[in-house]
Amino acid sequence: GTRLAPKEKLDIPLLFMPDTMKMYEAVVVIHVMRENGENWPYEDSAELNKESVTVAENGGIQGIRWVYPVHGIPEAPQQKLVPAVVHCQARQRVEKRVEVLLTGVVPGATAMPTARKFSMVNTNKPANIQEEVQVTDGFSTTVEFLYELQYQSNEIKSQLESLIGVHLVRRERDTESGIITLIFSVIFAPYKPMRNEATLVVQCATGGVWKFPMLFIATRAEVDDVMNIEAVGLNKESIVGFKLTSQTR
């Protein structure tokens, strides 16, 4: 019953209040008819898409319909989490273990659906690398996850993408609380001093998203060498030669 003038815009508000960490699907259907009740003339009604229009008995178009699919993806609230800091000296390599806790993943879990937590410790143990996480518990349904590092801009991404590696090393699920623990190995090998932020994003196959802030800090590298230049006399030049090798073109 909403009346719309020619070239007038219509705003349709949508409200999304998820109670579990899973994706919800719906469709917004808009049906338009002429105010005077007349039909739009159309010669060959057999060629019309019956899903987009309502054809009258006389062959004219009685109404036009638009269907917009809507996906509601819940995201854990942006709590004031202390970012996991990965600290390394330039031209060195460090490996850290980042542990994240996800709740509300398994339907029917008793834990709060939006609670989350993560911590970080050092590790040097080798681990299997996986890009897709699968967590199972007995006869329950497999829960799948995808993860990635997101950066503040494409420029920062181009600088850090080759310097940082994130790999899953272990996953666990508490059968009583339903909390899933994912343990990642984060490798940082900077070549120059820098300080950049990133976000570890974990997405469940059912639609839930968790985000964890991270901070990468690279300090100055050690001095390569010390050159001593001895004077051969007053007002005379002394020369010392050395070679520089570039790591790139």
Short mmCIF file of C-alpha atoms in Angstrom, two decimals:
data_model
loop_
_atom_site.label_atom_id
_atom_site.label_comp_id
_atom_site.label_asym_id
_atom_site.label_seq_id
_atom_site.Cartn_x
_atom_site.Cartn_y
_atom_site.Cartn_z
CA GLY A 1 0.00 0.00 0.00
CA THR A 2 2.98 2.37 -0.25
CA ARG A 3 2.49 5.07 -2.88
CA LEU A 4 5.57 5.99 -4.88
CA ALA A 5 5.80 8.99 -7.20
CA PRO A 6 7.79 8.88 -10.47
CA LYS A 7 11.58 8.83 -9.84
CA GLU A 8 10.98 8.79 -6.09
CA LYS A 9 13.25 6.71 -3.85
CA LEU A 10 11.99 4.20 -1.31
CA ASP A 11 14.09 3.17 1.69
CA ILE A 12 13.39 -0.28 3.11
CA PRO A 13 14.89 -0.69 6.62
CA LEU A 14 16.18 -4.11 7.68
CA LEU A 15 16.79 -5.16 11.29
CA PHE A 16 19.07 -8.08 12.12
CA MET A 17 19.36 -9.43 15.70
CA PRO A 18 20.98 -12.90 15.65
CA ASP A 19 20.96 -15.09 18.75
CA THR A 20 23.45 -17.70 17.48
CA MET A 21 26.64 -17.55 15.43
CA LYS A 22 25.21 -18.80 12.15
CA MET A 23 24.09 -17.23 8.90
CA TYR A 24 20.42 -16.39 8.43
CA GLU A 25 18.77 -16.12 5.01
CA ALA A 26 15.71 -14.21 3.87
CA VAL A 27 14.36 -12.44 0.79
CA VAL A 28 12.91 -8.96 0.33
CA VAL A 29 10.11 -9.00 -2.24
CA ILE A 30 8.90 -5.73 -3.80
CA HIS A 31 5.71 -5.81 -5.87
CA VAL A 32 4.69 -2.75 -7.91
CA MET A 33 1.30 -2.10 -9.51
CA ARG A 34 -0.23 0.96 -11.13
CA GLU A 35 -2.24 3.15 -8.79
CA ASN A 36 -5.21 3.28 -11.17
CA GLY A 37 -5.27 -0.50 -11.46
CA GLU A 38 -4.53 -0.54 -15.19
CA ASN A 39 -2.06 -2.99 -16.73
CA TRP A 40 1.12 -2.29 -18.64
CA PRO A 41 0.60 -3.31 -22.25
CA TYR A 42 2.86 -6.01 -23.64
CA GLU A 43 2.43 -7.84 -26.94
CA ASP A 44 4.13 -11.17 -26.36
CA SER A 45 3.48 -12.18 -22.76
CA ALA A 46 4.84 -15.68 -23.39
CA GLU A 47 8.40 -14.33 -23.41
CA LEU A 48 8.06 -12.66 -20.00
CA ASN A 49 9.79 -14.02 -16.94
CA LYS A 50 6.88 -15.25 -14.86
CA GLU A 51 8.97 -14.89 -11.67
CA SER A 52 9.46 -11.14 -12.25
CA VAL A 53 6.02 -10.07 -13.46
CA THR A 54 2.37 -10.83 -12.84
CA VAL A 55 0.56 -11.35 -16.13
CA ALA A 56 -3.13 -10.45 -16.37
CA GLU A 57 -5.73 -12.48 -18.26
CA ASN A 58 -5.77 -10.01 -21.16
CA GLY A 59 -2.01 -10.44 -21.67
CA GLY A 60 -0.90 -7.19 -20.05
CA ILE A 61 1.47 -6.84 -17.10
CA GLN A 62 -0.48 -6.44 -13.88
CA GLY A 63 2.53 -6.13 -11.56
CA ILE A 64 6.32 -6.13 -11.51
CA ARG A 65 8.17 -7.98 -8.81
CA TRP A 66 11.78 -7.64 -7.56
CA VAL A 67 13.30 -10.26 -5.26
CA TYR A 68 16.44 -9.40 -3.25
CA PRO A 69 18.14 -12.19 -1.25
CA VAL A 70 19.45 -11.14 2.15
CA HIS A 71 22.17 -12.95 4.11
CA GLY A 72 22.56 -12.04 7.76
CA ILE A 73 26.08 -12.93 8.96
CA PRO A 74 26.59 -12.49 12.74
CA GLU A 75 29.92 -11.08 13.86
CA ALA A 76 31.28 -11.29 17.38
CA PRO A 77 31.14 -7.84 19.05
CA GLN A 78 34.27 -5.71 18.80
CA GLN A 79 35.37 -5.93 22.38
CA LYS A 80 38.38 -3.94 23.56
CA LEU A 81 40.80 -6.82 23.22
CA VAL A 82 44.49 -6.28 23.76
CA PRO A 83 46.13 -7.05 20.40
CA ALA A 84 48.53 -9.97 20.16
CA VAL A 85 51.95 -8.37 19.66
CA VAL A 86 54.48 -10.12 17.43
CA HIS A 87 57.89 -8.50 18.05
CA CYS A 88 60.96 -9.22 15.94
CA GLN A 89 64.25 -7.59 15.00
CA ALA A 90 64.69 -6.70 11.33
CA ARG A 91 66.42 -9.40 9.24
CA GLN A 92 65.50 -11.98 11.87
CA ARG A 93 62.67 -14.52 12.09
CA VAL A 94 60.30 -15.19 14.97
CA GLU A 95 57.48 -17.70 15.44
CA LYS A 96 54.62 -17.12 17.89
CA ARG A 97 51.66 -19.26 18.88
CA VAL A 98 48.29 -17.50 18.92
CA GLU A 99 45.39 -19.23 20.66
CA VAL A 100 41.81 -18.13 20.00
CA LEU A 101 38.65 -19.28 21.75
CA LEU A 102 35.36 -19.36 19.83
CA THR A 103 32.03 -19.88 21.56
CA GLY A 104 28.55 -20.15 20.17
CA VAL A 105 29.74 -22.24 17.21
CA VAL A 106 27.89 -25.48 17.94
CA PRO A 107 24.08 -25.12 18.21
CA GLY A 108 22.81 -25.86 21.69
CA ALA A 109 26.09 -24.94 23.43
CA THR A 110 25.63 -23.62 26.94
CA ALA A 111 28.25 -20.88 26.60
CA MET A 112 27.36 -17.32 25.64
CA PRO A 113 27.20 -17.13 21.84
CA THR A 114 29.31 -13.99 21.43
CA ALA A 115 32.06 -14.46 24.02
CA ARG A 116 35.60 -14.74 22.68
CA LYS A 117 39.17 -14.65 23.89
CA PHE A 118 42.69 -15.16 22.61
CA SER A 119 46.25 -15.35 23.90
CA MET A 120 49.78 -15.77 22.56
CA VAL A 121 52.86 -17.76 23.59
CA ASN A 122 56.23 -18.58 22.01
CA THR A 123 56.75 -21.84 20.16
CA ASN A 124 59.41 -23.44 17.98
CA LYS A 125 57.76 -26.80 17.36
CA PRO A 126 57.02 -27.87 13.77
CA ALA A 127 53.35 -28.24 12.89
CA ASN A 128 51.09 -29.33 10.08
CA ILE A 129 49.87 -26.48 7.90
CA GLN A 130 46.17 -26.23 7.00
CA GLU A 131 44.17 -23.48 5.37
CA GLU A 132 40.79 -24.96 6.26
CA VAL A 133 39.94 -26.01 9.79
CA GLN A 134 37.69 -28.96 10.60
CA VAL A 135 36.63 -29.68 14.17
CA THR A 136 34.80 -32.87 15.07
CA ASP A 137 33.64 -34.37 18.32
CA GLY A 138 32.51 -37.99 18.29
CA PHE A 139 29.37 -38.40 16.23
CA SER A 140 28.61 -34.67 16.02
CA THR A 141 28.55 -32.77 12.74
CA THR A 142 31.88 -31.48 11.44
CA VAL A 143 32.40 -27.76 11.99
CA GLU A 144 34.50 -26.08 9.30
CA PHE A 145 36.36 -22.78 9.49
CA LEU A 146 38.30 -20.50 7.17
CA TYR A 147 40.82 -17.94 8.37
CA GLU A 148 42.89 -15.08 6.95
CA LEU A 149 44.83 -11.98 7.93
CA GLN A 150 43.26 -8.67 6.92
CA TYR A 151 45.23 -5.43 6.72
CA GLN A 152 44.25 -1.77 6.96
CA SER A 153 45.02 -1.03 3.31
CA ASN A 154 46.20 -2.70 0.11
CA GLU A 155 49.54 -0.91 0.45
CA ILE A 156 50.16 -2.42 3.89
CA LYS A 157 49.00 -5.79 2.60
CA SER A 158 51.54 -5.70 -0.25
CA GLN A 159 54.30 -4.90 2.26
CA LEU A 160 53.44 -7.52 4.88
CA GLU A 161 51.91 -10.36 2.89
CA SER A 162 55.28 -11.91 2.06
CA LEU A 163 56.66 -11.30 5.57
CA ILE A 164 53.89 -12.93 7.64
CA GLY A 165 52.61 -16.48 7.64
CA VAL A 166 49.66 -17.82 9.64
CA HIS A 167 49.06 -21.57 9.86
CA LEU A 168 46.80 -23.71 11.98
CA VAL A 169 48.63 -26.15 14.24
CA ARG A 170 45.88 -27.60 16.44
CA ARG A 171 42.14 -27.42 17.09
CA GLU A 172 40.12 -28.61 20.05
CA ARG A 173 36.51 -28.50 21.26
CA ASP A 174 35.24 -28.69 24.80
CA THR A 175 32.34 -31.16 24.83
CA GLU A 176 30.67 -29.57 27.86
CA SER A 177 30.85 -25.85 27.01
CA GLY A 178 31.03 -26.16 23.21
CA ILE A 179 34.00 -23.78 23.12
CA ILE A 180 36.32 -24.38 20.16
CA THR A 181 40.02 -23.59 20.56
CA LEU A 182 42.11 -22.85 17.47
CA ILE A 183 45.87 -22.58 17.85
CA PHE A 184 47.76 -20.79 15.08
CA SER A 185 51.45 -20.48 14.36
CA VAL A 186 52.36 -16.93 13.29
CA ILE A 187 55.70 -16.44 11.53
CA PHE A 188 57.15 -12.92 11.16
CA ALA A 189 60.33 -12.27 9.16
CA PRO A 190 60.71 -8.49 8.58
CA TYR A 191 63.53 -6.98 6.56
CA LYS A 192 63.27 -3.41 7.88
CA PRO A 193 61.88 -1.58 10.94
CA MET A 194 58.07 -1.23 10.89
CA ARG A 195 54.95 -1.14 13.02
CA ASN A 196 51.68 -2.29 11.47
CA GLU A 197 48.32 -3.61 12.63
CA ALA A 198 46.36 -6.53 11.22
CA THR A 199 43.24 -8.53 12.04
CA LEU A 200 42.99 -12.30 12.26
CA VAL A 201 39.55 -13.14 10.87
CA VAL A 202 38.01 -16.57 11.52
CA GLN A 203 34.79 -17.49 9.73
CA CYS A 204 32.64 -20.51 10.44
CA ALA A 205 31.04 -22.42 7.58
CA THR A 206 27.66 -21.76 9.19
CA GLY A 207 28.23 -18.00 8.87
CA GLY A 208 29.70 -16.71 12.16
CA VAL A 209 32.69 -14.35 12.07
CA TRP A 210 35.27 -13.63 14.81
CA LYS A 211 37.97 -10.94 14.56
CA PHE A 212 41.12 -10.68 16.67
CA PRO A 213 43.50 -7.67 16.52
CA MET A 214 47.23 -8.21 16.02
CA LEU A 215 50.23 -5.88 16.06
CA PHE A 216 53.50 -6.55 14.20
CA ILE A 217 56.58 -4.64 15.37
CA ALA A 218 60.02 -4.86 13.76
CA THR A 219 62.94 -3.08 15.43
CA ARG A 220 66.22 -1.94 13.89
CA ALA A 221 68.56 -4.60 12.61
CA GLU A 222 72.00 -5.22 14.07
CA VAL A 223 74.96 -3.30 12.68
CA ASP A 224 76.44 -5.20 9.73
CA ASP A 225 80.03 -4.03 10.15
CA VAL A 226 82.24 -1.25 11.48
CA MET A 227 84.55 0.60 9.05
CA ASN A 228 87.66 2.30 10.41
CA ILE A 229 89.22 4.96 8.18
CA GLU A 230 92.77 5.96 9.06
CA ALA A 231 94.02 9.39 7.99
CA VAL A 232 97.15 9.36 5.82
CA GLY A 233 97.89 13.00 6.54
CA LEU A 234 96.38 16.45 6.84
CA ASN A 235 94.22 17.57 3.90
CA LYS A 236 94.59 14.14 2.26
CA GLU A 237 91.77 11.73 1.40
CA SER A 238 91.53 8.25 2.89
CA ILE A 239 89.29 5.73 1.10
CA VAL A 240 87.69 2.49 2.27
CA GLY A 241 85.70 0.35 -0.17
CA PHE A 242 82.87 -2.09 0.63
CA LYS A 243 80.19 -4.00 -1.32
CA LEU A 244 76.41 -3.82 -0.98
CA THR A 245 74.16 -6.63 -2.20
CA SER A 246 70.49 -5.93 -2.91
CA GLN A 247 67.92 -8.59 -2.05
CA THR A 248 65.65 -7.44 -4.89
CA ARG A 249 66.04 -5.99 -8.36
#
